[in-house]
């Protein structure tokens, strides 16, 4: 990973932790502690996208921190709920025991619920104009909801009991919701904050989101659990359609590379201000976890 | 129930269903259908409070509908998640099987998650100034989160494994979060929409919320499941502290009546424009479900 990208990612993580600390105000209760645990240890890719999109529009990190924290709260809540026994029943996440394994299912349920609420508390904070904060909040709600992330989740569950495995179009549609919607929201947030045209960042975010999911499917085949930080080989084991099962390993890699080129091309309007976003796109398909 | 209150409550329910229908846009998927099921059949007390608070400030129902729908989405999501096996494990809600019994736990989890997102999508809609919609969204997030509804839930869970039953102060604190925060938010929303001082409606909402919970505890002792529409006698069966166990049945009834008087007195500034809110306060302690 290029140094500049590494430092931007860890800077994003630090800012998210700081904002989260302010929001939870040293609450020592179980749920607050489990909320911090759930957000910790992630790559903070989505927060990084918010900060870099803001930077490309000349906006300081302080202005972007509430939105960056909000999207990491939504992402973390979705992982906590996904990992529960009634969903994927996973024991390992980000290399550590999942929330319902450290605490219990009731706590995991409340942690996810409270993180979603905290996201909408966070996105409303800060010094941006009220209209920009409202636009961010409304679009985050759509990206997180039934026509975005939760909708993709629901399609994923429905696919498990379907007679036929999904087609490439169907799986692309599913992933556009399940992982794509939040990544797209994160990429475009900077333009929304600045009141600028979000179209170039939207194209970048859409291509990046799909490349990210294809890379995830490749990791599920090629990675090992210790490095990836969660269970691998689960999809193939279930006979579930993935980009790898549909395109083959080489085909999936080629498709991901094309998407990364597409993502980088979409940023031309930003010149070298978007170099870190380009590095991130390349990193997404080379990552090992 | 006075005719005017009855018609205001059913009018609120109709408007919420209409707004919800628009938001879900005839989505025929399982999760969307289960979301509608989860919101249906409630008293819509919280939506009613939003509409009446708005009316007291001269605001038309159309302006208040997005916020009224939002709070009913939050309330419905909390019931769906509370009823799950890892929480209260209830089979009956509003006289019908709970969402995880009609569908399954995974669906119930997603339905709750999607309803919370939909609440924040809804509250951002409409023709109020952006600053008012943002204020409603931010305060709804606080009322729904760890320092509001979810915080009360967490205290409730912690109390179950505590060595001592809760004191009156502790249970008042718990209920201020668990049921009080959303009722207070609903009561004050109209003032927030109008940019007016929310203090009188806040006093009304706080007294009403506590009276409501005391009445709920009384129903748990005096009601029967068929009329109440959910399991009763559960708290006493668990040896859980309630307002009835702490104050006695007569003491709890007296306390609820005093709170209703307090709630009505807080509305003096609104004159007869708040008669329906006064009727609602009186109804809350006389209701049978």
Coordinates of C-alpha atoms in Angstrom, one line a residue:
Chain A
X1 CA 0.0 0.0 0.0
X2 CA 1.4 3.5 -0.9
X3 CA 2.5 5.4 2.3
X4 CA 0.2 8.3 1.5
X5 CA -2.8 5.9 1.3
X6 CA -1.8 4.2 4.5
X7 CA -1.5 7.4 6.3
X8 CA -4.8 8.7 4.9
X9 CA -6.6 5.5 6.0
X10 CA -5.2 5.6 9.5
X11 CA -5.9 9.3 9.8
X12 CA -9.5 8.6 8.8
X13 CA -9.7 5.8 11.5
X14 CA -8.3 8.2 14.1
X15 CA -10.8 10.9 13.3
X16 CA -13.7 8.5 13.4
X17 CA -12.6 7.1 16.8
X18 CA -12.3 10.7 18.1
X19 CA -15.7 11.7 16.9
X20 CA -17.2 8.5 18.2
X21 CA -15.6 9.1 21.6
X22 CA -17.2 12.6 21.7
X23 CA -20.6 11.2 20.8
X24 CA -20.5 8.4 23.4
X25 CA -19.1 10.7 26.0
X26 CA -17.2 8.2 28.1
X27 CA -20.3 6.1 28.6
X28 CA -19.1 3.0 30.4
X29 CA -22.2 0.9 29.9
X30 CA -22.0 -2.5 28.1
X31 CA -23.7 -1.3 25.0
X32 CA -21.5 1.7 24.6
X33 CA -18.4 -0.3 25.1
X34 CA -19.6 -2.9 22.6
X35 CA -20.4 -0.1 20.1
X36 CA -16.8 1.1 20.3
X37 CA -15.6 -2.5 19.9
X38 CA -17.7 -3.0 16.8
X39 CA -16.4 0.1 15.1
X40 CA -12.7 -0.5 16.0
X41 CA -10.3 -2.4 13.8
X42 CA -11.9 -1.8 10.5
X43 CA -10.1 -0.5 7.4
X44 CA -12.2 2.7 7.6
X45 CA -12.4 2.7 3.8
X46 CA -15.8 4.4 3.8
X47 CA -14.6 7.2 6.1
X48 CA -11.5 7.6 4.0
X49 CA -13.7 8.0 0.9
X50 CA -15.7 10.7 2.7
X51 CA -12.5 12.6 3.8
X52 CA -10.9 12.3 0.4
X53 CA -14.0 13.4 -1.5
X54 CA -14.3 16.4 0.8
X55 CA -10.6 17.2 0.2
X56 CA -11.1 17.0 -3.5
X57 CA -13.6 19.8 -3.0
X58 CA -11.4 21.9 -0.8
X59 CA -13.2 21.0 2.5
X60 CA -11.3 20.5 5.7
X61 CA -11.4 17.1 7.5
X62 CA -13.2 18.7 10.5
X63 CA -16.2 19.4 8.2
X64 CA -16.2 15.9 6.9
X65 CA -15.7 14.0 10.2
X66 CA -19.4 13.8 11.2
X67 CA -20.4 12.2 7.9
X68 CA -17.3 9.9 7.9
X69 CA -18.2 8.7 11.4
X70 CA -21.8 8.2 10.4
X71 CA -21.0 5.9 7.5
X72 CA -18.6 3.8 9.7
X73 CA -21.4 3.5 12.3
X74 CA -23.8 2.2 9.6
X75 CA -21.2 -0.2 8.3
X76 CA -20.3 -1.5 11.7
X77 CA -24.0 -2.0 12.7
X78 CA -24.6 -4.0 9.5
X79 CA -21.6 -6.3 10.3
X80 CA -22.8 -6.8 13.9
X81 CA -26.3 -7.7 12.8
X82 CA -25.0 -9.8 9.8
X83 CA -22.8 -11.9 12.1
X84 CA -25.7 -12.9 14.4
X85 CA -26.9 -16.5 14.5
X86 CA -30.2 -15.7 12.7
X87 CA -28.1 -14.3 9.8
X88 CA -24.6 -15.5 8.9
X89 CA -23.8 -16.9 12.4
X90 CA -20.1 -15.9 12.3
X91 CA -17.7 -16.1 15.2
X92 CA -14.9 -14.0 13.8
X93 CA -14.8 -10.5 12.4
X94 CA -11.8 -8.2 11.8
X95 CA -9.7 -11.0 13.5
X96 CA -11.6 -10.8 16.7
X97 CA -14.7 -12.6 18.2
X98 CA -18.0 -11.1 16.9
X99 CA -20.1 -8.9 19.3
X100 CA -22.7 -11.6 20.0
X101 CA -19.8 -14.0 20.9
X102 CA -18.1 -11.5 23.3
X103 CA -21.4 -10.4 24.8
X104 CA -24.7 -12.0 23.8
X105 CA -27.3 -11.8 21.0
X106 CA -29.5 -9.3 22.8
X107 CA -26.5 -7.0 23.2
X108 CA -25.5 -7.4 19.6
X109 CA -29.1 -6.5 18.5
X110 CA -29.0 -3.3 20.6
X111 CA -25.5 -2.4 19.6
X112 CA -26.5 -2.5 15.9
X113 CA -29.7 -0.5 16.6
X114 CA -27.8 2.1 18.7
X115 CA -25.1 2.4 16.0
X116 CA -27.6 3.1 13.3
X117 CA -29.2 5.9 15.5
X118 CA -25.8 7.3 16.3
X119 CA -25.0 7.5 12.6
X120 CA -28.0 9.8 12.1
X121 CA -27.0 11.8 15.2
X122 CA -23.5 12.2 13.9
X123 CA -24.3 13.2 10.3
X124 CA -26.4 16.1 11.6
X125 CA -23.5 17.5 13.5
X126 CA -20.9 20.1 12.5
X127 CA -20.6 23.4 10.7
X128 CA -21.8 22.6 7.2
X129 CA -25.0 24.4 6.1
X130 CA -28.2 22.7 7.4
X131 CA -29.3 22.0 3.8
X132 CA -26.0 20.0 3.2
X133 CA -26.3 18.1 6.4
X134 CA -30.0 17.3 5.7
X135 CA -29.1 16.1 2.2
X136 CA -26.3 13.8 3.6
X137 CA -28.7 12.4 6.2
X138 CA -31.5 11.7 3.7
X139 CA -29.2 10.1 1.2
X140 CA -27.5 8.0 4.0
X141 CA -31.0 6.8 5.1
X142 CA -31.7 5.7 1.5
X143 CA -28.3 4.0 1.1
X144 CA -28.7 2.2 4.4
X145 CA -32.3 1.1 3.9
X146 CA -34.5 -1.2 1.9
X147 CA -33.5 0.3 -1.5
X148 CA -29.8 0.1 -0.5
X149 CA -27.9 -2.0 2.0
X150 CA -30.8 -3.7 3.7
X151 CA -32.4 -4.4 0.3
X152 CA -29.2 -6.1 -0.8
X153 CA -29.2 -8.2 2.4
X154 CA -32.8 -9.2 1.8
X155 CA -31.9 -10.3 -1.8
X156 CA -29.0 -12.3 -0.4
X157 CA -31.2 -14.2 2.0
X158 CA -33.9 -14.8 -0.6
X159 CA -31.2 -16.2 -2.9
X160 CA -30.2 -18.8 -0.4
X161 CA -33.6 -20.5 -0.6
X162 CA -34.0 -19.9 -4.4
X163 CA -34.1 -22.9 -6.7
X164 CA -31.5 -21.5 -9.1
X165 CA -28.2 -19.7 -8.3
X166 CA -28.2 -16.0 -9.2
X167 CA -27.2 -14.8 -12.6
X168 CA -24.5 -12.2 -13.1
X169 CA -27.1 -9.4 -13.5
X170 CA -28.8 -10.4 -10.3
X171 CA -25.7 -10.7 -8.3
X172 CA -24.5 -7.3 -9.6
X173 CA -27.8 -5.9 -8.5
X174 CA -27.6 -7.5 -5.1
X175 CA -24.1 -6.2 -4.5
X176 CA -25.0 -2.7 -5.7
X177 CA -27.3 -2.6 -2.7
X178 CA -25.5 -4.7 -0.1
X179 CA -22.0 -3.2 -0.3
X180 CA -22.3 -0.7 -3.2
X181 CA -24.8 1.7 -1.8
X182 CA -22.7 2.8 1.2
X183 CA -19.5 3.0 -0.8
X184 CA -21.2 5.2 -3.4
X185 CA -22.7 7.4 -0.6
X186 CA -19.2 7.7 0.9
X187 CA -17.6 8.6 -2.4
X188 CA -20.2 11.3 -3.2
X189 CA -20.5 12.8 0.2
X190 CA -17.8 15.4 -0.4
X191 CA -19.5 16.7 -3.5
X192 CA -22.8 16.9 -1.6
X193 CA -21.1 18.8 1.2
X194 CA -19.7 21.3 -1.3
X195 CA -23.0 21.6 -3.2
X196 CA -21.1 20.4 -6.3
X197 CA -22.1 17.9 -9.1
X198 CA -21.7 14.4 -7.5
X199 CA -21.7 12.6 -10.9
X200 CA -17.9 12.0 -11.3
X201 CA -17.5 10.7 -7.7
X202 CA -20.7 8.7 -8.2
X203 CA -19.1 6.9 -11.2
X204 CA -16.0 6.4 -9.2
X205 CA -17.9 5.0 -6.2
X206 CA -20.1 2.7 -8.3
X207 CA -17.1 1.1 -10.0
X208 CA -15.1 1.0 -6.8
X209 CA -18.0 -0.7 -4.9
X210 CA -18.3 -3.4 -7.5
X211 CA -14.5 -4.0 -7.7
X212 CA -14.5 -4.2 -3.9
X213 CA -17.1 -6.9 -3.9
X214 CA -15.4 -8.9 -6.6
X215 CA -12.2 -8.7 -4.6
X216 CA -14.1 -9.9 -1.6
X217 CA -15.3 -13.0 -3.6
X218 CA -11.7 -13.6 -4.7
X219 CA -10.5 -13.4 -1.1
X220 CA -13.1 -15.9 -0.1
X221 CA -11.4 -18.3 -2.5
X222 CA -7.8 -17.4 -2.2
X223 CA -7.4 -15.9 1.3
X224 CA -6.9 -17.6 4.6
X225 CA -9.0 -16.8 7.7
X226 CA -6.1 -15.6 9.8
X227 CA -5.1 -12.9 7.2
X228 CA -8.6 -12.0 6.1
X229 CA -9.9 -11.7 9.7
X230 CA -13.1 -13.6 9.1
X231 CA -14.2 -17.0 7.9
X232 CA -13.4 -17.8 4.2
X233 CA -14.5 -20.4 1.8
X234 CA -18.1 -20.0 3.0
X235 CA -19.7 -19.1 -0.3
X236 CA -18.2 -21.9 -2.3
X237 CA -19.0 -24.3 0.5
X238 CA -22.7 -23.3 0.2
X239 CA -22.8 -23.5 -3.6
X240 CA -23.6 -19.8 -3.6
X241 CA -23.2 -17.9 -6.8
X242 CA -20.4 -15.3 -6.6
X243 CA -18.5 -13.3 -9.1
X244 CA -15.8 -16.0 -9.1
X245 CA -18.3 -18.8 -9.6
X246 CA -19.8 -16.9 -12.5
X247 CA -16.8 -15.4 -14.2
X248 CA -14.0 -17.8 -13.1
X249 CA -11.0 -16.6 -11.0
X250 CA -9.2 -15.1 -13.9
X251 CA -12.3 -13.5 -15.4
X252 CA -13.2 -12.0 -12.0
X253 CA -9.7 -10.5 -11.6
X254 CA -9.9 -9.0 -15.1
X255 CA -13.3 -7.6 -14.4
X256 CA -12.1 -6.0 -11.1
X257 CA -9.1 -4.5 -12.9
X258 CA -11.3 -3.0 -15.6
X259 CA -13.5 -1.5 -12.9
X260 CA -10.5 0.0 -11.1
X261 CA -9.5 1.7 -14.4
X262 CA -13.0 2.9 -14.9
X263 CA -13.0 4.3 -11.3
X264 CA -9.7 6.1 -11.9
X265 CA -10.8 7.6 -15.2
X266 CA -14.0 9.0 -13.6
X267 CA -11.7 11.2 -11.4
X268 CA -10.0 13.1 -14.3
X269 CA -11.9 16.3 -13.4
X270 CA -10.1 16.4 -10.0
X271 CA -6.5 16.1 -11.4
X272 CA -3.9 15.2 -8.9
X273 CA -6.2 16.1 -6.0
X274 CA -7.7 12.7 -6.4
X275 CA -4.4 10.7 -6.4
X276 CA -5.2 9.1 -3.0
X277 CA -8.6 8.0 -4.3
X278 CA -6.9 6.4 -7.3
X279 CA -4.4 4.6 -5.0
X280 CA -7.4 3.4 -2.9
X281 CA -9.1 1.9 -6.0
X282 CA -5.9 0.0 -6.9
X283 CA -5.5 -1.1 -3.3
X284 CA -9.0 -2.5 -3.1
X285 CA -8.2 -5.3 -5.7
X286 CA -4.7 -6.1 -4.3
X287 CA -5.7 -6.2 -0.6
X288 CA -5.3 -9.4 1.5
X289 CA -8.0 -8.6 4.1
Chain B
X1 CA -62.8 7.7 24.2
X2 CA -64.1 11.1 23.0
X3 CA -65.2 11.1 19.4
X4 CA -62.8 13.8 18.5
X5 CA -59.8 11.9 19.9
X6 CA -60.9 8.7 18.2
X7 CA -61.1 10.5 14.9
X8 CA -57.8 12.3 15.4
X9 CA -56.1 8.9 16.2
X10 CA -57.5 7.1 13.2
X11 CA -56.7 10.1 11.0
X12 CA -53.1 10.0 12.2
X13 CA -53.0 6.3 11.4
X14 CA -54.4 6.8 7.9
X15 CA -51.8 9.5 7.2
X16 CA -49.0 7.4 8.4
X17 CA -50.1 4.5 6.3
X18 CA -50.4 6.8 3.2
X19 CA -46.9 8.2 3.7
X20 CA -45.5 4.8 4.3
X21 CA -47.1 3.5 1.1
X22 CA -45.4 6.3 -0.8
X23 CA -42.1 5.6 0.7
X24 CA -42.2 1.8 0.0
X25 CA -43.6 2.5 -3.5
X26 CA -45.6 -0.8 -3.9
X27 CA -42.5 -2.9 -3.1
X28 CA -43.8 -6.4 -3.0
X29 CA -40.7 -8.0 -1.4
X30 CA -41.0 -9.9 1.8
X31 CA -39.2 -7.3 3.9
X32 CA -41.3 -4.4 2.6
X33 CA -44.5 -6.4 3.3
X34 CA -43.3 -7.3 6.7
X35 CA -42.5 -3.6 7.4
X36 CA -46.1 -2.6 6.6
X37 CA -47.3 -5.4 8.8
X38 CA -45.1 -4.2 11.6
X39 CA -46.5 -0.6 11.5
X40 CA -50.1 -1.6 11.0
X41 CA -52.6 -2.0 13.8
X42 CA -50.9 0.3 16.4
X43 CA -52.7 3.1 18.2
X44 CA -50.5 5.6 16.4
X45 CA -50.3 7.6 19.6
X46 CA -46.9 9.0 18.7
X47 CA -48.0 10.1 15.2
X48 CA -51.1 11.7 16.8
X49 CA -48.9 13.7 19.2
X50 CA -46.9 15.0 16.3
X51 CA -50.0 16.1 14.3
X52 CA -51.6 17.7 17.4
X53 CA -48.5 19.5 18.4
X54 CA -48.2 20.8 14.9
X55 CA -51.8 21.8 14.9
X56 CA -51.3 23.7 18.1
X57 CA -48.7 25.7 16.2
X58 CA -51.0 26.3 13.2
X59 CA -49.2 23.8 11.0
X60 CA -51.1 21.7 8.5
X61 CA -51.1 17.9 8.7
X62 CA -49.2 17.6 5.4
X63 CA -46.2 19.4 7.0
X64 CA -46.3 17.1 10.0
X65 CA -46.8 13.7 8.2
X66 CA -43.1 12.9 7.4
X67 CA -42.2 13.3 11.1
X68 CA -45.3 11.5 12.3
X69 CA -44.5 8.6 10.0
X70 CA -40.8 8.6 11.1
X71 CA -41.7 8.2 14.8
X72 CA -44.1 5.3 14.1
X73 CA -41.3 3.6 12.0
X74 CA -38.9 3.9 15.0
X75 CA -41.6 2.7 17.4
X76 CA -42.5 -0.3 15.2
X77 CA -38.9 -1.3 14.6
X78 CA -38.3 -1.3 18.4
X79 CA -41.3 -3.6 18.9
X80 CA -40.1 -6.0 16.2
X81 CA -36.6 -6.2 17.6
X82 CA -37.9 -6.4 21.3
X83 CA -40.2 -9.3 20.4
X84 CA -37.3 -11.4 19.0
X85 CA -36.2 -14.6 20.8
X86 CA -32.9 -13.0 22.0
X87 CA -34.9 -10.2 23.7
X88 CA -38.5 -10.7 25.1
X89 CA -39.4 -13.7 22.9
X90 CA -43.0 -12.7 22.4
X91 CA -45.5 -14.4 20.0
X92 CA -48.2 -11.8 20.1
X93 CA -48.2 -8.1 19.3
X94 CA -51.2 -5.9 18.6
X95 CA -53.3 -9.0 18.7
X96 CA -51.4 -10.7 15.9
X97 CA -48.4 -13.0 15.6
X98 CA -45.1 -11.1 15.9
X99 CA -42.9 -10.6 12.8
X100 CA -40.4 -13.3 13.6
X101 CA -43.3 -15.8 14.0
X102 CA -45.0 -14.9 10.7
X103 CA -41.7 -14.8 8.9
X104 CA -38.4 -15.7 10.7
X105 CA -35.8 -14.1 12.9
X106 CA -33.6 -12.9 10.0
X107 CA -36.5 -11.1 8.4
X108 CA -37.5 -9.6 11.7
X109 CA -33.9 -8.3 12.1
X110 CA -33.9 -6.7 8.6
X111 CA -37.4 -5.3 9.0
X112 CA -36.4 -3.5 12.2
X113 CA -33.2 -2.2 10.6
X114 CA -35.0 -1.1 7.4
X115 CA -37.7 0.7 9.5
X116 CA -35.1 2.6 11.4
X117 CA -33.5 3.8 8.1
X118 CA -36.9 4.6 6.7
X119 CA -37.7 6.8 9.7
X120 CA -34.6 9.0 8.9
X121 CA -35.6 9.0 5.2
X122 CA -39.1 10.1 6.1
X123 CA -38.2 12.8 8.6
X124 CA -36.1 14.5 5.9
X125 CA -39.0 14.8 3.5
X126 CA -41.6 17.6 3.1
X127 CA -41.8 21.3 2.8
X128 CA -40.5 22.4 6.2
X129 CA -37.3 24.5 6.2
X130 CA -34.2 22.4 6.0
X131 CA -33.1 23.6 9.4
X132 CA -36.4 22.3 11.0
X133 CA -36.1 19.0 9.3
X134 CA -32.5 18.7 10.3
X135 CA -33.4 19.5 13.9
X136 CA -36.2 16.9 13.9
X137 CA -33.8 14.3 12.5
X138 CA -31.0 15.0 14.9
X139 CA -33.4 15.0 18.0
X140 CA -35.1 11.8 16.7
X141 CA -31.7 10.1 16.5
X142 CA -30.9 11.1 20.1
X143 CA -34.3 9.9 21.3
X144 CA -34.0 6.6 19.5
X145 CA -30.4 5.9 20.5
X146 CA -28.2 5.0 23.4
X147 CA -29.2 8.1 25.5
X148 CA -32.9 7.4 24.7
X149 CA -34.9 4.4 23.7
X150 CA -32.0 1.9 23.2
X151 CA -30.4 3.1 26.4
X152 CA -33.6 2.4 28.3
X153 CA -33.7 -1.1 26.7
X154 CA -30.2 -1.7 27.8
X155 CA -31.0 -0.7 31.4
X156 CA -34.0 -3.1 31.3
X157 CA -31.8 -6.0 30.2
X158 CA -29.2 -5.2 32.8
X159 CA -31.9 -5.0 35.5
X160 CA -32.9 -8.6 34.7
X161 CA -29.5 -10.0 35.8
X162 CA -29.0 -7.5 38.7
X163 CA -29.0 -8.8 42.3
X164 CA -31.6 -6.2 43.5
X165 CA -34.8 -5.1 41.9
X166 CA -34.7 -1.5 40.6
X167 CA -35.7 1.4 42.9
X168 CA -38.4 3.9 41.9
X169 CA -35.8 6.4 40.8
X170 CA -34.0 3.8 38.6
X171 CA -37.2 2.5 37.0
X172 CA -38.3 6.1 36.3
X173 CA -35.0 6.7 34.7
X174 CA -35.2 3.5 32.7
X175 CA -38.7 4.4 31.4
X176 CA -37.8 7.9 30.6
X177 CA -35.5 6.3 28.0
X178 CA -37.4 3.2 27.0
X179 CA -40.8 4.7 26.3
X180 CA -40.4 8.3 27.4
X181 CA -37.9 9.6 24.9
X182 CA -40.0 8.9 21.8
X183 CA -43.2 10.2 23.4
X184 CA -41.4 13.4 24.4
X185 CA -39.9 13.8 20.9
X186 CA -43.4 13.3 19.4
X187 CA -45.0 15.9 21.7
X188 CA -42.4 18.5 21.0
X189 CA -42.0 18.0 17.2
X190 CA -44.7 20.6 16.4
X191 CA -42.9 23.3 18.3
X192 CA -39.6 22.3 16.6
X193 CA -41.3 22.5 13.2
X194 CA -42.6 26.0 14.0
X195 CA -39.3 27.2 15.5
X196 CA -41.2 27.9 18.7
X197 CA -40.3 27.2 22.4
X198 CA -40.8 23.5 23.0
X199 CA -40.8 23.8 26.8
X200 CA -44.6 23.5 27.4
X201 CA -44.9 20.5 25.1
X202 CA -41.8 18.9 26.6
X203 CA -43.4 19.1 30.1
X204 CA -46.6 17.6 28.6
X205 CA -44.7 14.9 26.8
X206 CA -42.6 14.0 29.9
X207 CA -45.6 13.7 32.2
X208 CA -47.6 11.8 29.5
X209 CA -44.7 9.4 28.8
X210 CA -44.4 8.4 32.4
X211 CA -48.2 8.2 32.9
X212 CA -48.3 5.9 29.8
X213 CA -45.7 3.6 31.3
X214 CA -47.4 3.4 34.6
X215 CA -50.7 2.6 32.8
X216 CA -48.8 -0.1 30.9
X217 CA -47.7 -1.7 34.2
X218 CA -51.2 -1.5 35.5
X219 CA -52.5 -3.2 32.3
X220 CA -49.9 -5.9 32.8
X221 CA -51.6 -6.7 36.1
X222 CA -55.3 -5.9 35.4
X223 CA -55.6 -6.6 31.7
X224 CA -56.2 -9.8 29.8
X225 CA -54.0 -10.8 26.7
X226 CA -57.0 -10.8 24.3
X227 CA -57.9 -7.2 25.0
X228 CA -54.4 -5.9 25.5
X229 CA -53.1 -7.6 22.3
X230 CA -49.9 -8.9 23.8
X231 CA -48.8 -11.2 26.7
X232 CA -49.7 -9.8 30.2
X233 CA -48.6 -10.8 33.7
X234 CA -45.0 -11.3 32.5
X235 CA -43.4 -8.7 34.7
X236 CA -44.9 -10.0 38.0
X237 CA -44.2 -13.5 36.9
X238 CA -40.5 -12.6 36.5
X239 CA -40.4 -10.8 39.9
X240 CA -39.5 -7.6 37.9
X241 CA -39.8 -4.2 39.6
X242 CA -42.6 -2.2 38.1
X243 CA -44.5 1.0 39.1
X244 CA -47.2 -1.3 40.5
X245 CA -44.8 -3.4 42.5
X246 CA -43.1 -0.3 43.9
X247 CA -46.2 1.9 44.5
X248 CA -49.0 -0.6 44.8
X249 CA -51.9 -0.7 42.4
X250 CA -53.7 2.2 44.1
X251 CA -50.5 4.2 44.5
X252 CA -49.7 3.7 40.8
X253 CA -53.1 4.8 39.7
X254 CA -52.9 7.9 41.9
X255 CA -49.5 8.7 40.5
X256 CA -50.7 8.3 36.9
X257 CA -53.7 10.6 37.6
X258 CA -51.4 13.3 39.0
X259 CA -49.1 13.0 36.0
X260 CA -52.1 13.4 33.7
X261 CA -53.1 16.6 35.5
X262 CA -49.6 17.8 35.2
X263 CA -49.6 17.1 31.5
X264 CA -52.8 19.0 31.0
X265 CA -51.7 22.0 33.1
X266 CA -48.5 22.3 30.9
X267 CA -50.7 23.0 27.9
X268 CA -52.4 26.1 29.3
X269 CA -50.5 28.4 26.9
X270 CA -52.3 26.7 24.0
X271 CA -55.8 27.2 25.3
X272 CA -58.5 25.1 23.6
X273 CA -56.2 24.3 20.6
X274 CA -54.8 21.6 22.9
X275 CA -58.1 20.0 23.9
X276 CA -57.4 16.9 21.9
X277 CA -53.9 16.5 23.6
X278 CA -55.7 16.8 27.0
X279 CA -58.2 14.1 26.0
X280 CA -55.3 11.9 24.9
X281 CA -53.6 12.3 28.3
X282 CA -56.8 11.3 30.1
X283 CA -57.3 8.4 27.6
X284 CA -53.8 7.0 28.2
X285 CA -54.6 6.1 31.8
X286 CA -58.1 4.7 31.0
X287 CA -57.1 2.6 28.0
X288 CA -57.6 -1.2 28.0
X289 CA -54.9 -2.0 25.4

